[in-house]
Short mmCIF file of C-alpha atoms in Angstrom, two decimals:
data_model
loop_
_atom_site.label_atom_id
_atom_site.label_comp_id
_atom_site.label_asym_id
_atom_site.label_seq_id
_atom_site.Cartn_x
_atom_site.Cartn_y
_atom_site.Cartn_z
CA MET A 229 0.10 -0.13 -0.16
CA LYS A 230 0.72 3.58 -0.43
CA ALA A 231 0.24 7.17 1.07
CA LEU A 232 0.74 10.75 0.11
CA ILE A 233 1.23 13.14 2.89
CA LEU A 234 0.37 16.87 2.09
CA VAL A 235 3.57 18.62 3.44
CA GLY A 236 3.11 21.71 1.63
CA GLY A 237 4.34 25.10 2.06
CA TYR A 238 6.48 27.42 4.27
CA GLY A 239 4.93 26.58 7.88
CA THR A 240 4.43 30.23 8.12
CA ARG A 241 1.77 29.64 10.78
CA LEU A 242 4.55 28.19 13.31
CA ARG A 243 7.29 30.54 12.67
CA PRO A 244 9.56 31.44 14.23
CA LEU A 245 10.24 27.84 14.66
CA THR A 246 9.83 26.85 11.06
CA LEU A 247 12.62 29.37 10.23
CA SER A 248 15.01 26.90 11.08
CA ARG A 249 13.52 23.59 9.93
CA PRO A 250 10.55 22.81 7.98
CA LYS A 251 7.34 22.30 9.88
CA PRO A 252 7.17 18.31 9.50
CA LEU A 253 10.67 18.19 11.20
CA VAL A 254 9.39 20.48 14.10
CA GLU A 255 9.01 17.82 17.17
CA PHE A 256 5.98 17.41 18.37
CA CYS A 257 5.92 15.68 21.94
CA ASN A 258 9.77 14.84 21.02
CA LYS A 259 9.04 13.26 17.70
CA PRO A 260 8.92 15.02 14.20
CA MET A 261 5.68 15.83 13.29
CA LEU A 262 5.74 13.83 10.33
CA LEU A 263 7.30 10.71 11.95
CA HIS A 264 4.14 10.21 14.08
CA GLN A 265 2.29 9.96 10.80
CA VAL A 266 5.05 7.71 9.09
CA GLU A 267 5.12 5.19 12.08
CA ALA A 268 1.37 5.05 12.03
CA LEU A 269 1.20 4.25 8.41
CA THR A 270 4.15 1.60 8.42
CA ALA A 271 2.20 -0.13 11.16
CA VAL A 272 -0.67 -1.22 9.09
CA GLY A 273 1.71 -2.30 6.11
CA VAL A 274 2.39 1.04 4.01
CA LYS A 275 5.53 0.32 2.01
CA GLU A 276 5.50 3.39 0.08
CA ILE A 277 5.03 7.28 1.31
CA VAL A 278 5.36 10.20 -0.88
CA LEU A 279 5.55 13.51 0.80
CA ALA A 280 4.08 16.36 -1.57
CA VAL A 281 6.31 19.34 -0.94
CA SER A 282 7.21 22.45 -2.50
CA TYR A 283 9.84 23.65 -0.01
CA ARG A 284 12.99 22.44 1.34
CA ALA A 285 12.46 19.06 -0.17
CA GLU A 286 16.12 18.02 0.38
CA LEU A 287 16.01 18.68 4.23
CA LEU A 288 13.29 16.74 4.40
CA GLU A 289 14.64 13.64 2.25
CA GLU A 290 18.10 13.97 4.12
CA GLU A 291 16.25 13.66 7.57
CA LEU A 292 13.81 10.84 6.84
CA LYS A 293 16.44 8.76 5.21
CA GLU A 294 17.47 7.03 8.26
CA GLN A 295 14.01 6.76 9.67
CA ALA A 296 12.83 5.04 6.28
CA LYS A 297 15.22 2.55 6.78
CA ARG A 298 14.78 1.59 10.38
CA LEU A 299 10.92 1.42 9.26
CA GLY A 300 11.69 -0.40 6.11
CA VAL A 301 9.45 2.09 4.11
CA LYS A 302 10.42 4.01 0.90
CA ILE A 303 9.77 7.65 1.52
CA THR A 304 9.90 9.69 -1.83
CA THR A 305 9.25 13.50 -2.10
CA SER A 306 7.07 14.77 -4.99
CA HIS A 307 8.32 18.27 -5.87
CA GLU A 308 5.82 20.90 -6.83
CA ASP A 309 7.44 23.89 -8.68
CA GLU A 310 4.34 26.00 -8.15
CA PRO A 311 2.03 25.35 -5.05
CA LEU A 312 -0.75 22.93 -6.33
CA GLY A 313 -3.08 22.91 -3.61
CA THR A 314 -4.64 19.89 -2.20
CA ALA A 315 -5.68 17.93 -5.32
CA GLY A 316 -3.02 18.63 -7.49
CA PRO A 317 -0.11 16.53 -5.68
CA LEU A 318 -2.41 13.54 -6.37
CA ALA A 319 -2.14 14.12 -10.02
CA LEU A 320 1.63 14.83 -9.93
CA ALA A 321 2.21 11.66 -8.18
CA ARG A 322 -0.47 9.54 -10.01
CA ASP A 323 1.74 7.13 -11.26
CA ILE A 324 3.23 6.18 -8.29
CA LEU A 325 -0.40 5.87 -6.50
CA LYS A 326 -1.84 4.08 -9.32
CA GLU A 327 0.90 1.58 -9.60
CA ASP A 328 -0.39 -1.62 -7.73
CA GLY A 329 -4.24 -0.69 -8.00
CA GLU A 330 -4.63 -0.91 -4.19
CA PRO A 331 -6.52 2.09 -2.36
CA PHE A 332 -4.15 4.74 -0.80
CA PHE A 333 -4.15 7.21 2.04
CA VAL A 334 -3.81 11.03 1.88
CA LEU A 335 -3.18 13.02 5.05
CA ASN A 336 -2.51 16.56 5.92
CA SER A 337 1.17 16.81 7.53
CA ASP A 338 -0.10 19.18 10.72
CA ILE A 339 -2.58 16.89 12.29
CA SER A 340 -2.35 15.03 15.77
CA CYS A 341 -4.65 12.01 16.54
CA GLU A 342 -4.77 8.46 17.17
CA PHE A 343 -4.67 7.75 13.34
CA PRO A 344 -7.05 4.92 12.86
CA PHE A 345 -5.49 3.55 9.67
CA GLN A 346 -6.75 -0.12 9.58
CA GLU A 347 -10.18 1.00 10.57
CA MET A 348 -10.06 3.51 7.84
CA LEU A 349 -9.10 0.45 5.45
CA ASP A 350 -11.71 -1.94 6.70
CA PHE A 351 -14.59 0.79 6.38
CA HIS A 352 -13.23 1.77 2.80
CA LYS A 353 -13.25 -1.53 1.73
CA LYS A 354 -16.89 -2.57 3.18
CA HIS A 355 -18.51 0.39 1.18
CA GLY A 356 -16.59 -0.05 -1.84
CA LYS A 357 -16.84 3.52 -3.09
CA GLU A 358 -14.00 5.96 -4.64
CA GLY A 359 -13.24 7.83 -1.10
CA THR A 360 -13.47 7.92 2.56
CA ILE A 361 -13.02 10.93 4.48
CA VAL A 362 -12.50 10.92 8.26
CA VAL A 363 -14.63 13.33 10.16
CA THR A 364 -14.54 14.72 13.80
CA LYS A 365 -16.82 16.39 16.28
CA VAL A 366 -16.27 20.22 16.98
CA GLU A 367 -18.06 22.43 19.44
CA GLU A 368 -18.50 25.37 17.28
CA PRO A 369 -19.31 23.96 13.85
CA SER A 370 -19.93 27.74 12.47
CA LYS A 371 -16.30 28.06 12.18
CA TYR A 372 -15.76 25.43 10.01
CA GLY A 373 -17.04 23.54 6.74
CA VAL A 374 -19.08 20.79 7.83
CA VAL A 375 -20.00 17.26 6.49
CA VAL A 376 -23.30 16.01 6.24
CA TYR A 377 -24.14 12.28 5.91
CA ASN A 378 -26.59 9.38 6.20
CA GLU A 379 -26.59 6.41 8.55
CA SER A 380 -24.63 4.32 6.48
CA GLY A 381 -21.83 7.03 6.26
CA GLU A 382 -22.76 8.25 2.51
CA ILE A 383 -22.28 12.00 2.34
CA GLN A 384 -24.71 14.11 1.15
CA ARG A 385 -23.40 17.75 1.07
CA PHE A 386 -20.56 20.04 2.51
CA VAL A 387 -21.97 23.45 4.12
CA GLU A 388 -19.27 25.94 4.61
CA LYS A 389 -19.58 27.51 8.03
CA PRO A 390 -23.41 27.10 8.84
CA GLN A 391 -25.09 29.80 10.55
CA THR A 392 -28.00 27.32 11.70
CA PHE A 393 -26.92 23.79 12.73
CA VAL A 394 -26.87 21.14 10.03
CA SER A 395 -23.90 18.83 11.30
CA ASN A 396 -21.07 19.26 14.04
CA LYS A 397 -18.74 16.84 12.18
CA ILE A 398 -15.78 18.35 10.17
CA ASN A 399 -13.61 16.97 7.97
CA ALA A 400 -10.34 15.73 10.05
CA GLY A 401 -7.68 16.02 7.02
CA MET A 402 -7.34 12.38 6.53
CA TYR A 403 -8.69 10.14 3.75
CA ILE A 404 -8.31 6.69 1.78
CA PHE A 405 -9.12 6.59 -1.76
CA SER A 406 -9.61 3.79 -4.36
CA ALA A 407 -7.49 4.61 -7.71
CA GLY A 408 -10.63 5.95 -9.80
CA ILE A 409 -10.40 9.29 -7.61
CA LEU A 410 -7.10 9.95 -9.87
CA ASP A 411 -9.26 10.29 -13.22
CA ARG A 412 -11.32 13.22 -11.78
CA ILE A 413 -7.86 15.57 -11.05
CA GLU A 414 -5.80 17.51 -13.47
CA LEU A 415 -2.17 18.28 -12.92
CA LYS A 416 -3.02 21.74 -12.10
CA PRO A 417 -3.74 23.80 -8.60
CA THR A 418 -6.83 22.29 -7.24
CA SER A 419 -8.60 21.90 -4.10
CA ILE A 420 -9.77 18.55 -3.02
CA GLU A 421 -12.42 20.02 -0.67
CA ARG A 422 -13.85 22.47 -2.73
CA GLU A 423 -13.77 21.11 -6.11
CA VAL A 424 -13.26 17.23 -5.94
CA PHE A 425 -15.55 15.98 -3.05
CA PRO A 426 -18.74 17.67 -4.04
CA GLN A 427 -18.70 16.08 -7.26
CA MET A 428 -17.74 12.92 -5.64
CA ALA A 429 -20.59 13.24 -3.13
CA LEU A 430 -23.13 13.93 -6.13
CA ASP A 431 -22.08 10.79 -7.57
CA GLY A 432 -22.51 8.84 -4.48
CA GLN A 433 -18.88 7.84 -4.28
CA LEU A 434 -18.04 9.56 -0.99
CA TYR A 435 -18.26 8.12 2.43
CA ALA A 436 -17.67 9.84 5.93
CA MET A 437 -15.86 7.88 9.00
CA ASN A 438 -16.21 8.78 12.54
CA LEU A 439 -12.82 9.53 14.24
CA GLN A 440 -12.57 8.01 17.83
CA GLY A 441 -10.38 9.79 20.38
CA PHE A 442 -8.73 13.34 20.22
CA TRP A 443 -8.09 15.46 16.91
CA MET A 444 -5.86 18.73 16.66
CA ASP A 445 -4.36 20.59 13.93
CA VAL A 446 -1.10 21.39 15.64
CA GLY A 447 -0.12 23.87 12.94
CA GLN A 448 0.16 27.28 14.80
CA PRO A 449 1.64 27.73 18.51
CA LYS A 450 -1.68 27.99 20.50
CA ASP A 451 -3.19 24.82 18.95
CA PHE A 452 0.07 23.07 19.08
CA LEU A 453 0.32 23.33 22.74
CA THR A 454 -3.42 22.24 23.18
CA GLY A 455 -2.82 19.22 20.80
CA MET A 456 0.19 18.45 23.09
CA GLY A 457 -2.06 18.12 26.10
CA MET A 458 -4.33 16.15 24.02
CA TYR A 459 -1.64 13.72 22.96
CA LEU A 460 -0.13 13.48 26.57
CA ASN A 461 -3.75 12.83 27.85
CA SER A 462 -3.91 9.80 25.49
CA LEU A 463 -0.61 8.51 26.40
CA LYS A 464 -2.21 8.61 29.85
CA GLN A 465 -5.20 6.55 29.22
CA LYS A 466 -3.10 3.82 27.54
CA ASN A 467 -1.38 3.74 30.77
CA SER A 468 1.94 4.26 28.58
CA ASN A 469 5.15 3.86 30.84
CA THR A 470 6.77 6.75 28.53
CA LEU A 471 5.05 9.33 30.83
CA HIS A 472 7.57 11.05 33.64
CA THR A 473 7.10 10.45 37.40
CA GLY A 474 9.17 11.71 40.20
CA PRO A 475 9.59 14.48 42.72
CA GLY A 476 7.91 17.97 41.52
CA ILE A 477 6.06 16.36 38.28
CA VAL A 478 2.65 17.36 38.38
CA GLY A 479 0.01 15.80 35.87
CA ASN A 480 1.06 14.59 32.33
CA VAL A 481 4.70 15.18 31.45
CA LEU A 482 7.26 13.55 28.81
CA VAL A 483 10.79 13.80 29.62
CA ASP A 484 13.46 12.90 27.21
CA PRO A 485 15.88 10.44 29.25
CA THR A 486 19.04 12.80 28.25
CA ALA A 487 17.57 16.03 30.02
CA LYS A 488 18.42 17.07 33.33
CA ILE A 489 15.94 18.44 36.16
CA GLY A 490 17.25 20.21 39.07
CA ALA A 491 16.16 20.36 42.57
CA ASN A 492 12.73 21.78 44.02
CA CYS A 493 11.27 22.39 40.41
CA ARG A 494 7.48 21.95 39.58
CA ILE A 495 6.98 20.32 36.08
CA GLY A 496 3.49 19.87 34.72
CA PRO A 497 0.88 19.43 34.04
CA ASN A 498 1.10 18.96 30.05
CA VAL A 499 4.82 19.73 29.50
CA VAL A 500 7.26 17.97 27.52
CA ILE A 501 11.11 18.26 27.80
CA GLY A 502 13.27 17.63 24.65
CA PRO A 503 16.60 15.89 24.63
CA ASN A 504 19.74 17.45 26.50
CA VAL A 505 17.63 20.06 28.16
CA THR A 506 19.07 21.74 31.29
CA ILE A 507 16.64 22.58 33.89
CA GLU A 508 18.00 24.32 36.85
CA ASP A 509 16.57 24.43 40.45
CA GLY A 510 13.58 25.89 41.62
CA VAL A 511 12.00 26.21 37.91
CA CYS A 512 8.12 25.95 37.21
CA ILE A 513 7.05 24.96 33.82
CA LYS A 514 3.32 24.36 32.86
CA ARG A 515 1.64 23.68 29.29
CA SER A 516 4.94 24.41 27.74
CA THR A 517 7.21 22.24 25.05
CA VAL A 518 11.00 22.87 25.39
CA LEU A 519 13.24 21.67 22.56
CA ARG A 520 16.48 20.09 22.01
CA GLY A 521 19.67 21.53 23.85
CA THR A 522 17.61 24.29 25.76
CA THR A 523 18.85 25.70 29.24
CA ILE A 524 16.18 27.09 31.86
CA LYS A 525 18.18 28.70 34.37
CA SER A 526 17.11 28.88 38.25
CA HIS A 527 13.51 30.16 39.11
CA ALA A 528 12.31 31.05 35.74
CA TRP A 529 8.76 30.45 35.37
CA MET A 530 6.90 29.81 32.11
CA ASP A 531 3.18 28.75 31.43
CA SER A 532 1.88 28.21 27.77
CA CYS A 533 5.39 28.41 26.34
CA LEU A 534 7.22 26.96 23.13
CA ILE A 535 10.88 26.94 23.49
CA GLY A 536 13.21 26.61 20.19
CA TRP A 537 16.42 24.55 20.06
CA ALA A 538 19.50 25.70 21.95
CA CYS A 539 17.71 28.67 23.68
CA ILE A 540 19.13 30.06 27.08
CA VAL A 541 16.12 31.28 29.22
CA GLY A 542 17.76 33.44 32.17
CA GLN A 543 17.16 33.40 35.90
CA TRP A 544 13.83 34.60 37.62
CA VAL A 545 12.65 35.21 34.12
CA ARG A 546 8.62 34.92 33.75
CA MET A 547 6.99 33.93 30.57
CA GLU A 548 3.36 33.46 29.79
CA ASN A 549 0.57 33.92 27.10
CA VAL A 550 1.70 31.62 24.07
CA CYS A 551 5.64 32.94 23.72
CA VAL A 552 7.18 31.25 20.76
CA LEU A 553 11.46 31.16 21.09
CA GLY A 554 12.85 30.59 17.68
CA GLU A 555 16.24 28.66 17.66
CA ASP A 556 19.13 30.21 19.73
CA VAL A 557 17.51 33.07 21.55
CA ILE A 558 18.90 34.42 24.54
CA VAL A 559 16.66 35.88 27.41
CA LYS A 560 18.47 37.74 29.96
CA ASP A 561 17.92 37.26 33.62
CA GLU A 562 14.91 38.83 35.56
CA LEU A 563 12.87 39.66 32.24
CA TYR A 564 9.00 39.35 31.80
CA ILE A 565 8.06 38.19 28.51
CA ASN A 566 4.04 38.29 27.57
CA GLY A 567 3.12 36.75 24.16
CA GLY A 568 6.37 37.32 22.79
CA ARG A 569 7.53 35.79 19.13
CA ILE A 570 11.12 36.04 19.06
CA LEU A 571 13.05 34.94 15.89
CA PRO A 572 16.17 33.00 15.93
CA HIS A 573 19.68 34.12 17.14
CA LYS A 574 18.55 37.01 19.14
CA SER A 575 19.54 38.04 22.61
CA ILE A 576 16.43 39.89 24.73
CA ALA A 577 17.61 42.40 27.37
CA THR A 578 14.34 44.04 28.17
CA SER A 579 10.88 43.05 29.12
CA VAL A 580 8.09 42.26 26.57
CA THR A 581 4.77 43.40 28.22
CA GLU A 582 2.86 43.30 25.38
CA PRO A 583 2.23 40.31 22.42
CA GLN A 584 4.53 41.04 19.71
CA ILE A 585 7.25 39.97 16.81
CA ILE A 586 10.77 40.54 17.88
CA MET A 587 12.68 40.82 14.99
#
């Protein structure tokens, strides 16, 4: 079986982290975002994965070479000279996807969930039509395009941002298709959601499958942190032994074995500490991710922060309100940072009292 992952563009929503590396390689819960999906696909027998990419393809290929070998899967990139939307990449990779006549998976690269690929495959084979969309329930359907379908799952229509209630199920960005869909798509910029799916629904060829468990698009900092909490909670529900315990650990916390945590710290709930991170004495961290090689100095206090690689956060610093530090940022001692987005290789010597981008 094969899969296509829509990796896409510049990752602007997750800047400044994506100024240093492509979004699919940014670590989500101590593993590159893309690797969560690649591992789940190979677990159901996918042997070839195509990354539809328009930006920094060579870096992605290089980084994933070792993982592909480890997992026994072939990973290739399909490079778009111009952005082809969400359907064009399928036409670009048509020859690969059609090769064995088997159904193939298509997914967006910045979603986090429990990836029910086996259930998708079983459901798709059972109804025997061209396409299956995974749908997830949301609290505020008026913010999204919703999917309307009958008891058997056959999709009747899509309604964009409904003002009166018609459904609370939205497209979760995971699909499985039979090869026939490729005859519907031309090699040009095309939206699968707006141009291909409505026609398939009209032809009775598109079904919806309900997603169980959590789901989050983690492509921007606020949602990244929310999705991190959901992911950690799902580890807890599975009684996973990967969660960290010990003095000063509160709630769900993931700590790389190479990280060092000092005395009298309070870490958690919902915290991820990456490899080779040093946390000095008396530090308090809540609802945050700290990436590889960073040092948090004594008595710093952090809530809802995304700290990039190889940063130094000074003593008695206070940071909150979705702060994002790019790679190699130094925050001097005793500063207050409120919702700051700080670009890579900066040294900050004055407090940031209002949310802003520091260039």
